[in-house]
Amino acid sequence: MPPVKSASLLSPGKAWILLLLVFLAVHFAALFSPSLLDDADATHASAAQHMALTGDWVTLQVNGIRYLEKPPLPYWLVAIDYRLFGFNVFATHLPVSLAVLATALLAWVWARRAYSERAGFYAALALLTSVGIFLFTRFFIPEAVLSFFTALALYFFLTGIEDHKPARFYVVYASLALAVLTKGLIAPLFFFAAALPYLLLTGFWRRWREFRLPSGVLLFLAIAAPWHVLAGMRNPDHGFPDGNMPTPGNVHGFFYFYFINEHVLRFLGKRYPHDYNKLPFLLYWSLHLVWLFPWSLYLPVALWRSWRTRAQWLSDLRPFTPATVDFYIDRAHLEDPGAHAARLKFRARTNWLLGLYAAFILIFFALSTNQEYYTYPAYFPLLILTAGALAKAEEFQNPPLKWFTIWSEVAHALLAMVGTAAAAALCYGLWSSRSLPFVPDIGTVLAHRAVGGYTLSMSHFFDLTGPSFAALREPAALAAVALLVGPLLAWRLRRRQHHLEATTSVAFTAAVFLIAAHTAFVRFEPLLSSRAMADTIRRIEASEPAGTPSQLVLYGDQSDGSSLIFYLNRQALLVNDSPPGVCPGLSSMLWGSCYPDAPHIFLGDADLLGVWGKGRRKFLFVPGGARDHVASLLGAHAYMVQELADKTLYTDRPVQ
């Protein structure tokens, strides 16, 4: 007797009410805090701030220095937000948050058509509750926007072929162009790495005339090319650049820097400056179980279903396979056989296209230099494939699939044990800090173990100490309750064959945990942001006679105190001794500092001593690693104004 499909308990309307509630609680509510973070978050915000204030929508600048390494679309979106909502964290992160919602909507539409209503709900829910998607949208990077546009291009590519609607290919070309303006040439590379093998495997390459190639390419160029041309014209070569290491006044222009240095040489690990890293092989792959959590619990379901159906992989993929269609039509109960066969074909082709897409991204960055979030676009296909396999296994439960029953109960039991252990650890931390007062600056009670040199997204997690729980009581208590109750409830529901409720319980547990995690993240603001120092400077300036504002000076790289530059909205002098003949900028400032028209904002220690205590008041921001050196350099002439975690703010004269 063929399996009977269980009824779905959620209508599309009810599903989207739940999904919107999750989005509002996990993502939208997080748009208002914490303040912009130092490093990439505020650096990128400063580039958008420059656009909004100057109206220069072509050449990105940070602290008055050319910032040519990124394409402009994310900065355009944020600059528009600044003009609408002002210069704040909400306006900065709103495009990223809306991209998450749009990607969840696309996942729902795609998985619903390819698999079922339940799969669509799971896919959207997974996009909203996965650890990696939450973690890598806490700051301003373009990955969420890139993921949406490349996924949109793939969906319209697939449905344009499937539904014989060539006009949809124009959406493909437009989406790819916008993806190029979001992250560069990596976007079409990812797309074609999946689309070309797919066309060969299916034989659909024979329908190439439907792809609207001439007009589609023109549309792509009309959207993507103008900014690149203008950026190249406004940022040409200067002097006589030799090789890949610029010197003052001798620097390659935009075309070389952007296409060769930032694309080709970055992949080969030869980009200059070498200010990036590569995750160890095992860590790179194993971290994806964390980024996809809790849905990585169900990855074995997707892998097992793929293995069990391996005999039909190609036969389901190709058109005109009567034997395969007949095989499934025999099982198309209570459904139109033609529609059932079409859905099975679409499902198989979805599996192939998304599988190719995810595999290429993961392998590409395993070979290239990488950061933890570079594989963010692969989360979309992996979560859809997992949601589809999970929903399929749950819905066809008459009789129950033995292997799924065993794995799901084991996985939920392990999750319940881990959740209970984590809840116990959190409770221990709360109990051990019960007599300690609340600590507003958590950076003063962290261990500073520097795991991964603070290049990992969760490095500060390993700095937690018993006393640090005095600053984390509410989020730790919320997380403990969620981790204790949620997994146990899900395990109980799974054992009773209430699969929809069990899976939803896991997702809602993740949602509550992410809310607690964001609340804890806000408590880390003194460590990760310098907004409070900007407020201090403004208060001091307001208490003094009106006149010329003070001069901001940052010791080291601008990224160390980039939120100061953003919130004060003024150019800072940067102190970093550079050898003669070497461009004075550090990291992302280096290439732009080589241009002959770069502002003279770079100082050495001798220059700092020369201006300290003279002219208008100076405020000097010093990161933790340079504090002892600066104290020795300036001696009694440095007046400490504020300490914030491991950062110190000095001024060159007493404060009244």
XYZ file of C-alpha atoms in Angstrom:
656
model
C 0.000 0.000 0.000
C 1.506 3.361 -0.991
C 2.231 5.913 1.742
C -0.442 8.399 2.578
C 0.498 12.040 2.782
C -0.316 13.608 6.124
C -2.364 16.751 6.187
C -0.615 20.040 6.683
C -1.586 21.777 9.894
C -0.642 25.256 8.713
C -2.370 27.327 6.068
C -0.132 29.780 4.159
C -1.726 32.650 6.077
C -1.019 31.140 9.492
C 2.476 30.144 8.402
C 3.329 33.688 7.403
C 1.912 35.149 10.585
C 4.359 32.951 12.484
C 7.213 33.749 10.100
C 6.642 37.499 10.361
C 6.517 37.277 14.142
C 9.858 35.440 14.115
C 11.344 38.019 11.746
C 10.125 40.941 13.863
C 11.386 39.398 17.104
C 14.754 38.102 15.884
C 15.779 40.488 13.114
C 13.743 43.686 13.029
C 13.839 44.320 16.793
C 17.633 43.987 16.628
C 17.963 46.936 14.241
C 18.031 49.506 17.043
C 20.942 48.271 19.128
C 23.814 47.970 19.733
C 25.498 51.016 18.224
C 27.628 50.581 15.131
C 30.675 48.459 15.838
C 34.284 49.336 15.233
C 36.016 47.701 12.283
C 33.969 46.690 9.213
C 30.536 47.771 10.476
C 31.309 51.448 11.051
C 33.905 51.556 8.257
C 31.292 50.577 5.686
C 28.782 52.919 7.324
C 31.264 55.779 6.959
C 31.542 55.074 3.236
C 27.751 55.302 2.904
C 27.727 58.406 5.104
C 30.174 60.091 2.731
C 27.876 59.288 -0.193
C 24.818 60.699 1.564
C 26.588 63.914 2.557
C 28.555 64.664 -0.615
C 26.346 63.189 -3.323
C 29.337 61.349 -4.787
C 27.746 58.007 -5.679
C 30.769 56.711 -7.608
C 33.924 56.805 -5.473
C 33.602 55.413 -1.967
C 35.649 57.194 0.673
C 36.408 56.425 4.311
C 37.929 59.167 6.440
C 38.696 61.121 3.262
C 40.646 58.233 1.676
C 39.541 56.358 -1.431
C 37.926 53.028 -0.569
C 37.891 51.168 -3.870
C 37.620 47.546 -2.817
C 33.820 47.255 -2.696
C 31.051 47.695 -5.288
C 28.492 50.368 -4.461
C 24.963 48.939 -4.220
C 24.905 48.202 -0.458
C 26.291 51.679 0.186
C 23.734 53.261 -2.123
C 20.938 51.557 -0.190
C 22.302 52.690 3.167
C 22.983 56.233 1.907
C 19.334 56.469 0.828
C 18.341 55.237 4.283
C 20.481 57.938 5.880
C 18.628 60.617 3.971
C 15.316 59.116 5.083
C 16.036 58.103 8.685
C 19.222 59.918 9.682
C 22.660 58.587 10.513
C 21.966 55.746 12.917
C 22.291 51.992 13.313
C 18.687 51.346 12.212
C 19.245 52.996 8.837
C 22.590 51.219 8.439
C 21.337 47.682 8.986
C 17.828 47.989 7.503
C 18.789 46.848 3.939
C 20.509 43.748 5.334
C 17.478 42.894 7.485
C 15.060 43.366 4.579
C 17.313 41.171 2.423
C 16.929 38.388 5.014
C 13.141 38.739 4.879
C 13.124 38.793 1.075
C 15.326 35.697 0.942
C 13.012 33.904 3.381
C 10.037 34.789 1.149
C 11.879 33.448 -1.900
C 12.770 30.253 -0.004
C 9.100 29.781 0.875
C 7.964 30.278 -2.740
C 10.639 27.971 -4.147
C 10.384 25.155 -1.588
C 6.584 25.290 -1.619
C 6.532 24.688 -5.353
C 9.311 22.104 -5.384
C 8.271 20.105 -2.332
C 5.193 21.035 -0.305
C 3.522 23.639 1.885
C 5.361 22.288 4.903
C 8.706 22.455 3.126
C 8.059 26.072 2.188
C 7.306 26.915 5.805
C 10.407 25.097 7.021
C 12.646 26.722 4.421
C 11.530 30.241 5.344
C 11.718 29.449 9.049
C 15.226 28.067 8.613
C 16.355 31.271 6.876
C 15.067 33.270 9.834
C 16.408 31.116 12.692
C 19.790 29.752 11.575
C 22.758 30.803 13.671
C 24.926 31.878 10.727
C 22.293 34.093 9.129
C 21.647 35.753 12.479
C 25.327 36.138 13.309
C 26.462 37.566 9.980
C 23.707 40.163 9.797
C 24.695 41.863 13.066
C 26.997 44.168 11.120
C 27.084 45.873 7.736
C 28.417 43.425 5.159
C 26.830 42.701 1.746
C 26.428 38.916 1.962
C 22.683 38.935 2.729
C 21.961 41.196 -0.249
C 24.223 39.117 -2.494
C 22.491 35.919 -1.393
C 19.082 37.308 -2.293
C 20.005 38.499 -5.779
C 21.896 35.342 -6.783
C 19.092 33.128 -5.432
C 16.519 35.229 -7.279
C 18.496 34.812 -10.508
C 18.602 31.037 -10.027
C 14.874 30.799 -9.323
C 13.849 32.743 -12.416
C 16.398 30.824 -14.469
C 14.840 27.531 -13.383
C 11.215 28.602 -13.692
C 11.827 30.404 -16.967
C 12.927 27.109 -18.480
C 10.391 24.995 -16.621
C 7.364 27.140 -17.454
C 8.513 28.058 -20.974
C 8.467 31.774 -20.145
C 11.576 33.323 -21.715
C 10.674 36.788 -20.444
C 11.736 35.662 -16.964
C 15.327 35.572 -18.148
C 15.333 39.352 -18.030
C 14.884 39.061 -14.270
C 17.898 36.747 -14.284
C 20.082 39.287 -16.086
C 18.880 42.175 -13.920
C 19.407 40.186 -10.713
C 22.908 39.185 -11.747
C 23.743 42.792 -12.574
C 22.541 43.912 -9.152
C 24.514 41.074 -7.561
C 27.647 42.288 -9.378
C 27.014 45.768 -7.962
C 26.707 44.136 -4.545
C 29.758 41.881 -4.354
C 31.570 41.920 -7.682
C 32.283 39.231 -10.269
C 31.894 36.474 -7.706
C 28.109 36.664 -8.257
C 27.977 35.599 -11.933
C 30.736 33.083 -11.233
C 28.560 31.374 -8.624
C 25.515 31.512 -10.884
C 27.154 30.048 -13.964
C 28.993 27.411 -11.931
C 25.541 26.001 -11.167
C 23.626 26.956 -14.319
C 26.050 25.627 -16.958
C 26.391 22.081 -15.532
C 22.635 22.068 -15.036
C 22.030 22.915 -18.689
C 24.408 20.169 -19.777
C 22.893 17.547 -17.490
C 19.318 18.314 -18.505
C 19.985 18.933 -22.169
C 18.211 22.279 -21.878
C 21.193 23.988 -23.491
C 19.495 23.128 -26.760
C 16.881 25.734 -25.911
C 19.488 28.495 -25.834
C 17.431 30.684 -28.153
C 14.919 31.143 -25.321
C 17.576 32.659 -23.084
C 17.323 36.129 -24.668
C 21.103 36.366 -24.842
C 21.647 39.558 -26.916
C 19.010 41.687 -25.217
C 19.688 40.095 -21.825
C 23.402 40.851 -21.989
C 22.578 44.438 -22.973
C 20.276 44.723 -19.959
C 22.992 43.302 -17.717
C 25.551 45.781 -19.031
C 23.141 48.689 -18.824
C 22.752 48.048 -15.085
C 26.207 46.832 -14.087
C 28.622 48.630 -16.417
C 28.052 52.403 -15.841
C 29.382 52.471 -12.289
C 32.455 50.439 -13.209
C 33.237 52.742 -16.123
C 32.761 55.890 -14.040
C 34.818 54.485 -11.155
C 37.638 53.690 -13.576
C 37.517 57.158 -15.122
C 37.517 58.964 -11.785
C 40.220 56.786 -10.249
C 42.894 56.236 -12.926
C 46.504 55.103 -12.598
C 48.880 57.639 -11.074
C 52.623 57.882 -11.544
C 54.481 54.755 -12.574
C 53.094 51.800 -10.614
C 55.297 48.735 -10.701
C 53.980 45.351 -9.682
C 51.306 44.879 -7.076
C 52.791 47.026 -4.302
C 51.922 50.717 -4.676
C 54.184 53.471 -3.407
C 53.287 57.092 -2.641
C 52.234 58.732 -5.902
C 52.656 55.522 -7.897
C 49.474 53.518 -7.722
C 47.331 51.430 -10.021
C 43.868 52.795 -10.644
C 40.458 51.292 -10.053
C 40.447 48.724 -12.857
C 43.649 47.008 -11.730
C 42.956 47.288 -8.017
C 39.343 46.147 -8.198
C 39.478 43.392 -10.817
C 43.025 42.062 -10.426
C 43.970 42.742 -6.815
C 40.539 42.277 -5.219
C 39.266 39.412 -7.381
C 42.063 37.367 -8.941
C 44.869 37.895 -6.449
C 42.549 37.587 -3.455
C 41.501 34.124 -4.655
C 45.145 33.150 -5.139
C 46.141 34.500 -1.723
C 48.429 37.135 -3.269
C 46.332 40.248 -2.715
C 48.126 43.310 -1.352
C 47.984 44.146 1.490
C 47.822 40.684 2.990
C 45.322 41.611 5.713
C 43.116 38.528 5.517
C 43.283 34.933 6.653
C 42.225 31.424 5.715
C 40.390 29.109 8.064
C 41.984 25.718 8.738
C 40.459 23.015 6.545
C 38.641 21.064 9.274
C 37.438 24.210 11.015
C 36.161 25.630 7.729
C 33.929 22.621 7.068
C 32.842 21.885 10.632
C 31.804 25.480 11.296
C 29.009 25.091 8.760
C 27.283 22.764 11.202
C 27.250 25.745 13.573
C 26.168 28.305 10.969
C 23.243 26.113 9.861
C 22.238 25.133 13.404
C 19.639 24.038 14.480
C 18.745 22.916 10.952
C 22.070 21.115 10.576
C 20.454 18.487 12.828
C 18.446 17.477 9.767
C 21.245 17.539 7.187
C 21.654 13.741 7.525
C 18.006 13.413 6.459
C 18.768 15.243 3.213
C 21.917 13.194 2.641
C 20.146 9.905 3.367
C 17.239 10.691 1.056
C 19.684 11.651 -1.684
C 21.477 8.345 -1.290
C 18.290 6.293 -1.257
C 17.047 7.939 -4.464
C 20.403 7.939 -6.251
C 19.103 5.593 -8.960
C 16.614 8.248 -10.092
C 18.960 11.265 -9.963
C 19.489 11.627 -13.700
C 16.249 10.024 -14.859
C 14.249 12.507 -12.803
C 16.337 15.347 -14.109
C 15.995 14.875 -17.846
C 12.852 15.621 -19.834
C 10.931 12.868 -21.633
C 11.611 9.925 -19.342
C 8.354 7.944 -19.506
C 9.459 5.127 -17.218
C 10.261 7.452 -14.366
C 7.111 9.466 -14.840
C 5.007 6.304 -14.905
C 6.704 5.068 -11.739
C 5.656 8.151 -9.848
C 2.261 8.492 -11.455
C 1.374 5.139 -9.922
C 1.912 6.820 -6.560
C 0.193 10.096 -7.364
C -2.804 9.522 -5.097
C -5.545 12.124 -5.043
C -3.555 14.397 -7.302
C -3.611 15.111 -11.005
C -0.990 12.759 -12.548
C 0.311 15.400 -14.925
C 0.734 17.967 -12.161
C 2.348 15.341 -9.949
C 4.853 14.404 -12.631
C 5.638 18.078 -13.262
C 6.220 18.680 -9.564
C 8.541 15.675 -9.326
C 10.527 16.949 -12.291
C 10.715 20.419 -10.769
C 11.768 18.910 -7.438
C 14.556 16.899 -9.022
C 15.788 19.882 -11.001
C 15.658 22.068 -7.902
C 17.774 19.505 -6.049
C 20.354 19.465 -8.810
C 20.543 23.215 -9.345
C 20.735 24.088 -5.655
C 23.104 21.207 -4.974
C 25.496 22.375 -7.681
C 25.257 25.954 -6.448
C 25.989 25.097 -2.818
C 28.772 22.649 -3.678
C 30.622 25.133 -5.861
C 30.521 27.899 -3.242
C 31.762 25.595 -0.495
C 34.567 24.122 -2.605
C 35.539 27.513 -4.030
C 36.123 29.077 -0.628
C 37.774 25.926 0.696
C 40.457 26.553 -1.948
C 40.486 30.366 -1.796
C 41.280 32.716 1.046
C 38.187 32.969 3.182
C 36.382 34.510 6.092
C 33.701 32.717 8.077
C 30.861 34.533 6.326
C 32.085 34.184 2.733
C 29.969 31.052 2.222
C 26.790 32.842 3.366
C 25.151 32.458 -0.107
C 25.405 28.660 0.291
C 23.092 28.739 3.319
C 20.072 29.388 1.075
C 20.376 26.226 -1.064
C 21.483 24.042 1.835
C 18.544 25.076 3.989
C 16.022 24.616 1.171
C 17.360 21.146 0.391
C 17.262 20.233 4.074
C 13.741 21.624 4.496
C 12.519 19.692 1.456
C 13.973 16.391 2.623
C 12.739 16.881 6.181
C 9.206 17.761 5.102
C 9.109 14.782 2.737
C 10.201 12.408 5.503
C 7.685 13.850 7.953
C 4.685 13.953 5.633
C 4.848 10.409 4.346
C 4.360 8.559 7.598
C 2.050 5.648 6.750
C 3.966 3.531 7.488
C 6.661 5.654 9.250
C 10.094 5.653 7.655
C 12.189 3.576 10.044
C 15.492 5.277 9.332
C 13.923 8.722 9.802
C 12.254 7.698 13.064
C 15.556 6.420 14.443
C 17.609 9.412 13.361
C 15.092 12.060 14.389
C 14.708 10.615 17.880
C 18.466 10.230 18.310
C 19.110 13.766 17.044
C 16.474 15.230 19.330
C 17.768 13.250 22.295
C 21.280 14.596 21.655
C 19.911 18.107 21.303
C 18.011 17.726 24.570
C 21.174 16.553 26.344
C 23.277 19.362 24.917
C 20.555 21.890 25.724
C 20.306 20.631 29.300
C 24.090 20.770 29.723
C 24.233 24.300 28.280
C 21.362 25.409 30.507
C 23.175 23.952 33.522
C 26.362 25.827 32.576
C 24.424 29.078 32.236
C 22.705 28.501 35.574
C 26.078 27.868 37.195
C 27.385 31.144 35.779
C 24.336 32.985 37.064
C 24.637 31.402 40.498
C 28.371 32.089 40.816
C 27.819 35.788 39.980
C 24.670 36.211 42.077
C 26.357 38.455 44.668
C 28.230 40.593 42.145
C 26.921 44.004 41.075
C 25.849 44.668 37.486
C 28.858 45.514 35.306
C 28.016 48.115 32.638
C 31.345 47.640 30.842
C 31.686 43.908 30.294
C 35.124 44.377 28.758
C 36.581 44.979 32.222
C 35.680 41.463 33.417
C 36.526 39.405 30.334
C 39.569 37.149 30.147
C 40.894 38.420 26.784
C 42.077 34.982 25.679
C 42.353 36.161 22.044
C 41.104 32.885 20.555
C 41.857 33.009 16.833
C 43.450 36.412 17.324
C 39.915 37.845 17.489
C 39.491 37.164 13.788
C 36.640 34.701 14.442
C 33.089 35.927 14.844
C 32.688 34.201 18.207
C 36.176 34.856 19.620
C 34.825 36.950 22.494
C 32.568 34.072 23.547
C 35.694 32.336 24.834
C 36.565 35.397 26.932
C 33.588 34.896 29.247
C 34.365 34.549 32.942
C 32.254 33.956 36.041
C 32.117 37.682 36.887
C 31.062 38.519 33.318
C 27.703 36.868 33.995
C 26.898 39.850 36.210
C 26.441 41.779 32.956
C 24.528 38.973 31.253
C 21.916 37.902 33.794
C 18.768 38.487 31.741
C 19.994 37.011 28.427
C 21.671 34.089 30.195
C 18.469 33.284 32.096
C 16.372 33.515 28.918
C 18.792 31.291 27.019
C 18.877 28.766 29.864
C 15.093 28.445 29.905
C 14.943 28.112 26.114
C 17.686 25.481 25.975
C 16.213 23.495 28.834
C 12.552 23.498 27.809
C 12.600 23.698 23.999
C 14.701 20.624 23.102
C 12.948 18.441 25.687
C 9.550 19.491 24.371
C 10.654 18.856 20.778
C 11.977 15.401 21.712
C 8.703 14.487 23.387
C 6.684 15.697 20.386
C 8.942 13.811 17.970
C 8.527 10.561 19.882
C 4.756 11.000 19.660
C 5.021 11.482 15.882
C 3.928 15.134 16.085
C 6.562 16.055 13.537
C 5.424 19.522 12.504
C 5.152 20.612 16.128
C 8.535 19.054 16.990
C 10.384 20.798 14.182
C 8.644 24.090 14.873
C 9.567 23.773 18.553
C 13.236 23.438 17.615
C 12.985 26.523 15.406
C 11.212 28.575 18.063
C 13.804 27.471 20.620
C 16.463 28.785 18.256
C 14.519 32.034 17.833
C 14.322 32.604 21.602
C 17.999 31.721 21.960
C 18.906 34.218 19.221
C 16.890 36.922 20.979
C 18.859 36.166 24.148
C 22.089 36.159 22.139
C 21.325 39.579 20.702
C 20.496 40.934 24.157
C 23.892 39.660 25.310
C 25.485 41.131 22.193
C 24.158 44.555 23.185
C 25.944 44.191 26.543
C 29.201 43.847 24.605
C 28.774 47.314 23.085
C 31.448 48.984 25.283
C 33.944 46.422 24.009
C 32.940 46.388 20.351
C 31.882 50.004 19.751
C 33.327 53.418 20.620
C 29.985 55.258 20.465
C 30.211 56.169 24.177
C 33.517 57.942 23.536
C 31.918 59.978 20.762
C 29.209 61.017 23.222
C 31.884 61.985 25.757
C 33.684 64.158 23.220
C 30.456 65.921 22.304
C 29.650 66.605 25.967
C 33.081 68.114 26.553
C 32.813 70.232 23.418
C 29.352 71.436 24.472
C 30.724 72.593 27.845
C 33.438 74.726 26.254
C 33.152 78.072 24.433
C 31.710 77.726 20.957
C 34.248 77.696 18.193
C 36.333 75.296 16.189
C 35.553 71.665 17.065
C 38.285 69.553 18.540
C 40.653 67.428 16.462
C 40.157 63.660 16.550
C 43.274 61.497 16.440
C 43.314 57.683 16.224
C 46.404 55.738 17.118
C 46.767 52.869 14.633
C 44.302 51.812 11.953
C 41.072 53.746 11.438
C 39.135 50.486 11.769
C 40.111 50.289 15.458
C 37.939 53.321 16.186
C 35.830 53.616 13.052
C 32.611 54.158 15.017
C 34.159 57.332 16.482
C 34.665 58.690 12.972
C 31.097 57.812 12.015
C 29.324 59.229 15.066
C 31.402 62.395 15.221
C 31.189 62.737 11.428
C 34.623 64.276 11.148
C 37.952 63.333 9.666
C 40.500 61.859 12.040
C 44.271 62.020 11.990
C 45.810 58.539 11.992
C 49.051 57.804 13.813
C 51.089 54.935 12.424
C 54.783 55.208 11.670
C 55.468 54.096 8.105
C 58.928 53.532 6.653
C 60.056 56.005 3.960
C 58.713 55.169 0.502
C 55.800 53.143 1.879
C 52.200 54.288 1.669
C 51.144 55.435 5.139
C 47.714 53.787 5.319
C 47.061 50.489 7.020
C 44.822 47.675 5.798
C 41.893 49.089 3.797
C 43.422 52.579 3.938
C 46.703 51.555 2.298
C 45.826 51.652 -1.388
C 43.885 54.911 -1.208
C 46.626 56.587 0.834
C 49.016 56.144 -2.116
C 47.067 58.567 -4.333
C 48.781 61.937 -4.699
C 45.595 63.784 -3.720
C 45.100 61.785 -0.500
C 44.635 64.138 2.470
C 47.597 64.547 4.811
C 46.073 62.768 7.783
C 48.830 60.259 8.547
C 51.246 61.022 11.370
C 54.170 59.331 13.018
C 55.012 59.452 16.709
C 57.213 62.525 16.166
C 54.392 64.291 14.312
C 51.995 63.508 17.159
C 54.395 65.023 19.675
C 54.693 68.069 17.434
C 50.962 68.835 17.397
C 50.037 67.574 20.875
C 49.027 70.444 23.136
C 49.019 72.991 20.322
C 46.134 74.640 18.486
C 42.672 73.248 19.024
C 42.016 70.523 21.571
C 43.049 67.033 20.550
C 41.274 63.820 21.501
C 43.413 60.711 21.052
C 41.816 57.276 20.746
C 44.177 54.467 21.732
C 43.386 50.735 21.320
C 44.452 48.369 24.058
C 47.593 47.089 22.381
C 49.100 50.579 22.071
C 48.164 52.002 25.464
C 51.505 51.420 27.226
C 53.442 52.838 24.279
C 51.304 55.980 24.069
C 51.461 56.515 27.828
C 55.248 56.337 27.620
C 55.331 58.601 24.563
C 53.124 61.407 25.894
C 53.790 61.024 29.601
C 52.187 63.641 31.836
C 50.913 65.577 28.812
C 48.226 62.952 28.178
C 45.055 63.512 30.193
C 42.868 60.435 30.391
C 39.240 61.211 29.646
C 37.614 57.777 29.450
C 38.360 54.080 29.511
C 36.043 51.759 27.624
C 36.913 48.062 27.821
C 40.499 47.976 26.532
C 40.270 51.357 24.760
C 41.395 54.683 26.171
C 40.514 58.261 25.246
C 43.076 60.975 26.016
C 43.092 64.704 25.523
C 45.995 67.141 25.433
C 44.771 69.591 28.080
C 42.715 69.438 31.255
C 38.956 69.204 30.986
C 37.102 71.963 32.827
